[in-house]
Coordinates of C-alpha atoms in Angstrom, one line a residue:
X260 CA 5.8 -20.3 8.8
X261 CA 2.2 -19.3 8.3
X262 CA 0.1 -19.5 5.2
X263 CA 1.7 -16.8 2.2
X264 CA -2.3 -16.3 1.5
X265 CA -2.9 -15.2 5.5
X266 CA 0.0 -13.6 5.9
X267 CA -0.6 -11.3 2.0
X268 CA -4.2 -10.8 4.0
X269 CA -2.2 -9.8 7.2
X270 CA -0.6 -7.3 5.4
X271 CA -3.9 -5.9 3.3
X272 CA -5.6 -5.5 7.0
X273 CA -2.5 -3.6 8.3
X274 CA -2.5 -1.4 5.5
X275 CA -6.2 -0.8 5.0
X276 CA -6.2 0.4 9.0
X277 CA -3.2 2.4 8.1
X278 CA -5.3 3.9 5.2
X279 CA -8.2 4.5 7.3
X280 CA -6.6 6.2 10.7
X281 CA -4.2 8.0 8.1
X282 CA -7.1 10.0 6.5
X283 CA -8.6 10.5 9.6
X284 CA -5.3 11.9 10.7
X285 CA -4.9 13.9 7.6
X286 CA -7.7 15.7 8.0
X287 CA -6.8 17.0 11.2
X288 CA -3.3 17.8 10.7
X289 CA -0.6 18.8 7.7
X290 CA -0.3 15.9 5.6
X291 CA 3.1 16.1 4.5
X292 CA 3.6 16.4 8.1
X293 CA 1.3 13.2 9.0
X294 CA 3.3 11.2 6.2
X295 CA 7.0 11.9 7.1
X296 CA 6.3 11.3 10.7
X297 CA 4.3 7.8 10.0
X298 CA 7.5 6.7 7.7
X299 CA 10.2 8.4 10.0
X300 CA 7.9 6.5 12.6
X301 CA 8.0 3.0 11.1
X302 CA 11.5 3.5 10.0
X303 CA 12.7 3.3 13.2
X304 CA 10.8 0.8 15.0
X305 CA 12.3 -1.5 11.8
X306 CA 15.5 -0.6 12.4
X307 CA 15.4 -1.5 16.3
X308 CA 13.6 -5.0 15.4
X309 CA 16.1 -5.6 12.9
X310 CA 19.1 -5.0 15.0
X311 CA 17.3 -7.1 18.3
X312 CA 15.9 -9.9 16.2
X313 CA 17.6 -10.7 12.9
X314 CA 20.9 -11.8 12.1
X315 CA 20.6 -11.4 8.4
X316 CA 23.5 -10.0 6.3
X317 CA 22.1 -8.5 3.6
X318 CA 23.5 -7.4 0.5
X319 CA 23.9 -4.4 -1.3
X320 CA 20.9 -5.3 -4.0
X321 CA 19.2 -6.7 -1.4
X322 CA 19.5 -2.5 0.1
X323 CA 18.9 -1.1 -3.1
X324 CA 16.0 -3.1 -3.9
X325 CA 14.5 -2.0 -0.6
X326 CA 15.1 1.6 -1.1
X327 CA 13.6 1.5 -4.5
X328 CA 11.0 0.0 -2.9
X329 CA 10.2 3.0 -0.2
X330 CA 10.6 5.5 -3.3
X331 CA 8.3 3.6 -5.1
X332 CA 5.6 4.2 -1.6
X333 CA 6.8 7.7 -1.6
X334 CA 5.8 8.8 -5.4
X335 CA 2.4 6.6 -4.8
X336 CA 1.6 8.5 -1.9
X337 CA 2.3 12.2 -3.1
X338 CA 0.2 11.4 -6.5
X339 CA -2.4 10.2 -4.8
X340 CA -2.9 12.6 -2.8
X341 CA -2.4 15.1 -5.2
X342 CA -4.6 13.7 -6.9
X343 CA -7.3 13.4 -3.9
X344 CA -6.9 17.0 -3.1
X345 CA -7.7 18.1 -6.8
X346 CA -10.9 17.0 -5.6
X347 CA -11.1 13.7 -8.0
X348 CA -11.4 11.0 -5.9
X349 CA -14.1 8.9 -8.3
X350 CA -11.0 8.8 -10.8
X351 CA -8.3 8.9 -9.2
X352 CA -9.1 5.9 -5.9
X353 CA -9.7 3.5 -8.0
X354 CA -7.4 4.1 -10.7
X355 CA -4.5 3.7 -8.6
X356 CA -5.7 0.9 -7.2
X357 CA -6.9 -1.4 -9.8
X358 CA -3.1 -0.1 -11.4
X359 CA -1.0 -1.3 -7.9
X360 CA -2.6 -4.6 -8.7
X361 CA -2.5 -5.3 -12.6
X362 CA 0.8 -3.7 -13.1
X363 CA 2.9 -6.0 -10.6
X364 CA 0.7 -9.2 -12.3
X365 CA 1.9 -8.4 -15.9
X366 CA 5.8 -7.6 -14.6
X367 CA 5.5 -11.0 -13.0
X368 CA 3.9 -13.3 -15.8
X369 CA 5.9 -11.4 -18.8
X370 CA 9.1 -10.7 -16.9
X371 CA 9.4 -12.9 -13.7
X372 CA 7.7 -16.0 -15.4
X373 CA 5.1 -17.0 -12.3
X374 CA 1.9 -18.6 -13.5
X375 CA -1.0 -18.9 -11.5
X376 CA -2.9 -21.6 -11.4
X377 CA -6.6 -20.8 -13.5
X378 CA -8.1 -20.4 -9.8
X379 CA -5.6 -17.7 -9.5
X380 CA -6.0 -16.2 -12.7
X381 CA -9.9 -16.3 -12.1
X382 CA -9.1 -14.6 -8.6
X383 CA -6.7 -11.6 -10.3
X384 CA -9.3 -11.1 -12.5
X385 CA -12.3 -10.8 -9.8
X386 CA -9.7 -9.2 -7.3
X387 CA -9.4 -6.2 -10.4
X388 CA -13.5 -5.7 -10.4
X389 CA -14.0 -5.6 -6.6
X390 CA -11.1 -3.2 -6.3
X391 CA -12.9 -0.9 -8.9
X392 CA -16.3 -1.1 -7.0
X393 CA -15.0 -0.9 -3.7
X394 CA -12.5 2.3 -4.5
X395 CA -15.1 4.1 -6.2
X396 CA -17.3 7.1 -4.7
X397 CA -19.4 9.6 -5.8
X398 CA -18.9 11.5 -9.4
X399 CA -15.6 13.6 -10.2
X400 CA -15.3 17.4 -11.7
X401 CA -15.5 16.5 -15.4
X402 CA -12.5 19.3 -16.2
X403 CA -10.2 17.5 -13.3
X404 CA -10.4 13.9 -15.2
X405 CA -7.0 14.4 -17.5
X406 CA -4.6 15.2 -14.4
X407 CA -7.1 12.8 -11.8
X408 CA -5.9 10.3 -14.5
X409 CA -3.0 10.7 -14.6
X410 CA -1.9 11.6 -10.9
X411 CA -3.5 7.9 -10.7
X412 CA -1.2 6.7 -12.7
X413 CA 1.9 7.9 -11.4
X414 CA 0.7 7.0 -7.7
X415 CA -0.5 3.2 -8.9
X416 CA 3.0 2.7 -10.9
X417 CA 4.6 3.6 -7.3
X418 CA 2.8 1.3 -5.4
X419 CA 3.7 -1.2 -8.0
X420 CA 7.2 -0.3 -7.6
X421 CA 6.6 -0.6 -4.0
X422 CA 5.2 -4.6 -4.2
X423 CA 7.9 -5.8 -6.9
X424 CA 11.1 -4.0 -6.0
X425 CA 10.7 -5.5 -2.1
X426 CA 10.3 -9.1 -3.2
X427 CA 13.1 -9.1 -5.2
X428 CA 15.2 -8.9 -1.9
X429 CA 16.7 -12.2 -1.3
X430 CA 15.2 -14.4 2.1
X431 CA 18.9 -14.1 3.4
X432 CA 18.7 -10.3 3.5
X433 CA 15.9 -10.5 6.4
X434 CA 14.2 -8.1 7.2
X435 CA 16.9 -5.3 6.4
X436 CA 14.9 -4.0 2.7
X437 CA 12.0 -3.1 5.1
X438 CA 14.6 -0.9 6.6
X439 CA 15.5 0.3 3.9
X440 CA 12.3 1.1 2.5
X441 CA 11.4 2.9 5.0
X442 CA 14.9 5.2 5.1
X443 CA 14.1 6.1 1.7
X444 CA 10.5 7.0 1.6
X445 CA 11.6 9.5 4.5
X446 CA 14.1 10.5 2.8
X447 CA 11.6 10.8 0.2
X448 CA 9.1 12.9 1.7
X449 CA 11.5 15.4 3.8
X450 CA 11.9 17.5 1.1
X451 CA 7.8 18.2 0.4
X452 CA 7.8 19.2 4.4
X453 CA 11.0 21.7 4.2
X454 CA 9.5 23.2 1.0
X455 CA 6.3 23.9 3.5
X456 CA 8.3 25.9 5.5
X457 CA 7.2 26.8 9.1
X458 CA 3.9 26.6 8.7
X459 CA 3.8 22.6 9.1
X460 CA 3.0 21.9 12.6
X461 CA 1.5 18.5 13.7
X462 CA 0.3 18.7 17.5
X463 CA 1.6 15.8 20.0
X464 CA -1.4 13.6 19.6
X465 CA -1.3 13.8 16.2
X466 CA 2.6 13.0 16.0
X467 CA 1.8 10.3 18.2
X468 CA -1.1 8.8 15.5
X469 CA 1.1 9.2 12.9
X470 CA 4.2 7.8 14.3
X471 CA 1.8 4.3 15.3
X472 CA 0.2 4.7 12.3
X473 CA 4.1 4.2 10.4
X474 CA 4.8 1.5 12.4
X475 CA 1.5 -0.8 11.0
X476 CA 2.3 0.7 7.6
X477 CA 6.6 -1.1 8.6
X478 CA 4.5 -4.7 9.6
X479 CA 2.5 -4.8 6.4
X480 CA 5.3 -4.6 4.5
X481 CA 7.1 -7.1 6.7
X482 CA 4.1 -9.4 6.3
X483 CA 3.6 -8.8 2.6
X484 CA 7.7 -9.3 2.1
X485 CA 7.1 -12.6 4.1
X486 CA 4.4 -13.7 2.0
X487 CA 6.0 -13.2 -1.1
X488 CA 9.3 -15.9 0.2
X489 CA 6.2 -18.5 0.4
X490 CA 4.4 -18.3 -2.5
X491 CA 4.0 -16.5 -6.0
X492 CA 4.7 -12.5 -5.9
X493 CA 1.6 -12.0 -8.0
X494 CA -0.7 -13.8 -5.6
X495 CA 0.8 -11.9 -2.6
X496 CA 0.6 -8.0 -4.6
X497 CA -2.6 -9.1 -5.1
X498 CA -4.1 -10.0 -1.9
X499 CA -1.9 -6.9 -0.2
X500 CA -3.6 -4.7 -2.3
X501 CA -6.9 -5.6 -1.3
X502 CA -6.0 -3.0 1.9
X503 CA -8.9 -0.6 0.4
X504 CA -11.7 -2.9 1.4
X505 CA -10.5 -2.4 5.2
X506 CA -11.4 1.7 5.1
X507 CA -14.9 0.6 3.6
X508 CA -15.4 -1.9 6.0
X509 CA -14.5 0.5 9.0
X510 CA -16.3 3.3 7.5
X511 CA -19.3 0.8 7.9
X512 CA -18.7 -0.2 11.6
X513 CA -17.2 2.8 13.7
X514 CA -18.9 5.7 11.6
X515 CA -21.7 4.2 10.1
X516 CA -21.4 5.0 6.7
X517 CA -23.8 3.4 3.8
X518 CA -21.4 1.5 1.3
X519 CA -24.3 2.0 -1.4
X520 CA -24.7 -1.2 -4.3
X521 CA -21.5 -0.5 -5.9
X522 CA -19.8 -0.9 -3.0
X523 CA -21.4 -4.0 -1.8
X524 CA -21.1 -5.7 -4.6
X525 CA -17.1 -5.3 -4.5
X526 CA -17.0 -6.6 -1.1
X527 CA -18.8 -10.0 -2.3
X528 CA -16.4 -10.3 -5.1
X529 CA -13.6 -9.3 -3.0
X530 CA -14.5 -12.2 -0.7
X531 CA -14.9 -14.7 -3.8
X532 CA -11.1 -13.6 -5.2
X533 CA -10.2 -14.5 -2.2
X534 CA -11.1 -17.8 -2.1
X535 CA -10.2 -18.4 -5.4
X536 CA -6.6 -16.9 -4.8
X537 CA -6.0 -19.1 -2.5
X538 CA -6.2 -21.8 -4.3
X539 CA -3.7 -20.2 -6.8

């Protein structure tokens, strides 16, 4: 089985592509649209792997656990972008995503009693800052910061819920919570699109993107869940979360965008928790 520290950073570049193509895609097509068909997408691509590959026999937790998680990624995603749309993004980016990490680290040293080792502590800690600088972007509307916050909030306790409610599924359930997840996060998001009515429409292509785009969103989690049966839970959250440096990283390469000092500097210290996270 490979490294739980390669395959946590397996699962941060699956995600932070998802991240990147799915705003790309969003801004081209209905998001609610966009979302249900990624999760519908990776939903079942799972279930086919599962049903080919695995002989696990989960349980009924080991379900339920996995559909928590998906509801969890369902409440993160509609906050956020809620949030996003109110036009907020230097509050509400990386809000949410210094929250996805810190939250699951205090659930798991208070409640699930995991300790680091002090590299690992030093990494959560630097792995917080360079998720700050590399989420943030240019100044927010100063009369949007009390919903911005709390949108950010509500979408960083669902990513949480996302991380820790999937790694409480036992190893002999397999790969079946991913399933599950993904079941309920449609499920999730299928009312938002009805409530849209007719006017949702996502051309071909677009369904096409999205549907890919759900099934890299399925591996992450797969990868993540995996990482999380080899090591600590609150090293793996915290080197999955690190999927925002992959948008900044693209944005650099395919469309030449200037990450400014802020920026840079949370790419060095994302690099350094790294390092020191590995060691935890």
């Amino acid at each position: 089985m490979p490294d739980p520290t390669l395959l946590a950073l397996g699962s941060a570049l699956c995600y932070g592509f998802v991240d990147f193509a799915g705003g790309l895609l969003a801004r081209r097509a209905d998001f609610a649209a966009v979302a249900f068909a990624g999760q519908a997408g990776g939903f079942v691509i799972m279930l086919g792997a599962v049903l080919l590959l695995t002989p696990a026999d989960p349980s009924t937790p080991d379900l339920v656990w996995g559909a928590a998680s998906g509801f969890g990624t369902a409440v993160g995603m509609v906050f956020l972008y809620r949030g996003l749309i109110g036009g907020a993004m230097s509050i509400v980016v990386p809000i949410s995503a210094v929250g996805s990490v810190t939250l699951p680290v205090l659930v798991g040293v208070t409640l699930l009693g995991e300790r680091p080792s002090v590299p690992g502590f030093a990494g959560i800690g630097l792995a917080v800052l360079a998720l700050g600088a590399v989420s943030r972007s240019g100044a927010g509307d100063a009369e949007s910061t009390k919903p911005a916050v709390r949108d950010a909030l509500i979408a960083s306790a669902g990513f949480a819920v996302q991380y820790l409610a999937l790694a409480q599924a036992a190893p002999e359930a397999g790969l079946w919570p991913v399933v599950a997840s993904r079941l309920a996060a449609t499920s999730a998001i299928l009312p938002i699109v009805a409530r849209r009515g007719n006017g949702v429409r996502l051309p071909w292509r677009f369904a096409v993107g999205s549907v890919a785009n759900g099934c890299f969103a399925a591996l992450s989690l797969v990868l993540y869940l995996l990482a999380t049966r080899q090591g600590l839970t609150t090293i793996a959250v915290v080197l999955a979360s690190f999927y925002p440096v992959v948008p900044v990283v693209l944005g650099i390469v395919a469309l030449r965008e200037r990450p400014g000092p802020v920026r840079s500097a949370g790419l060095v210290l994302a690099a350094g928790a790294v390092v020191l996270l590995g060691y935890g």
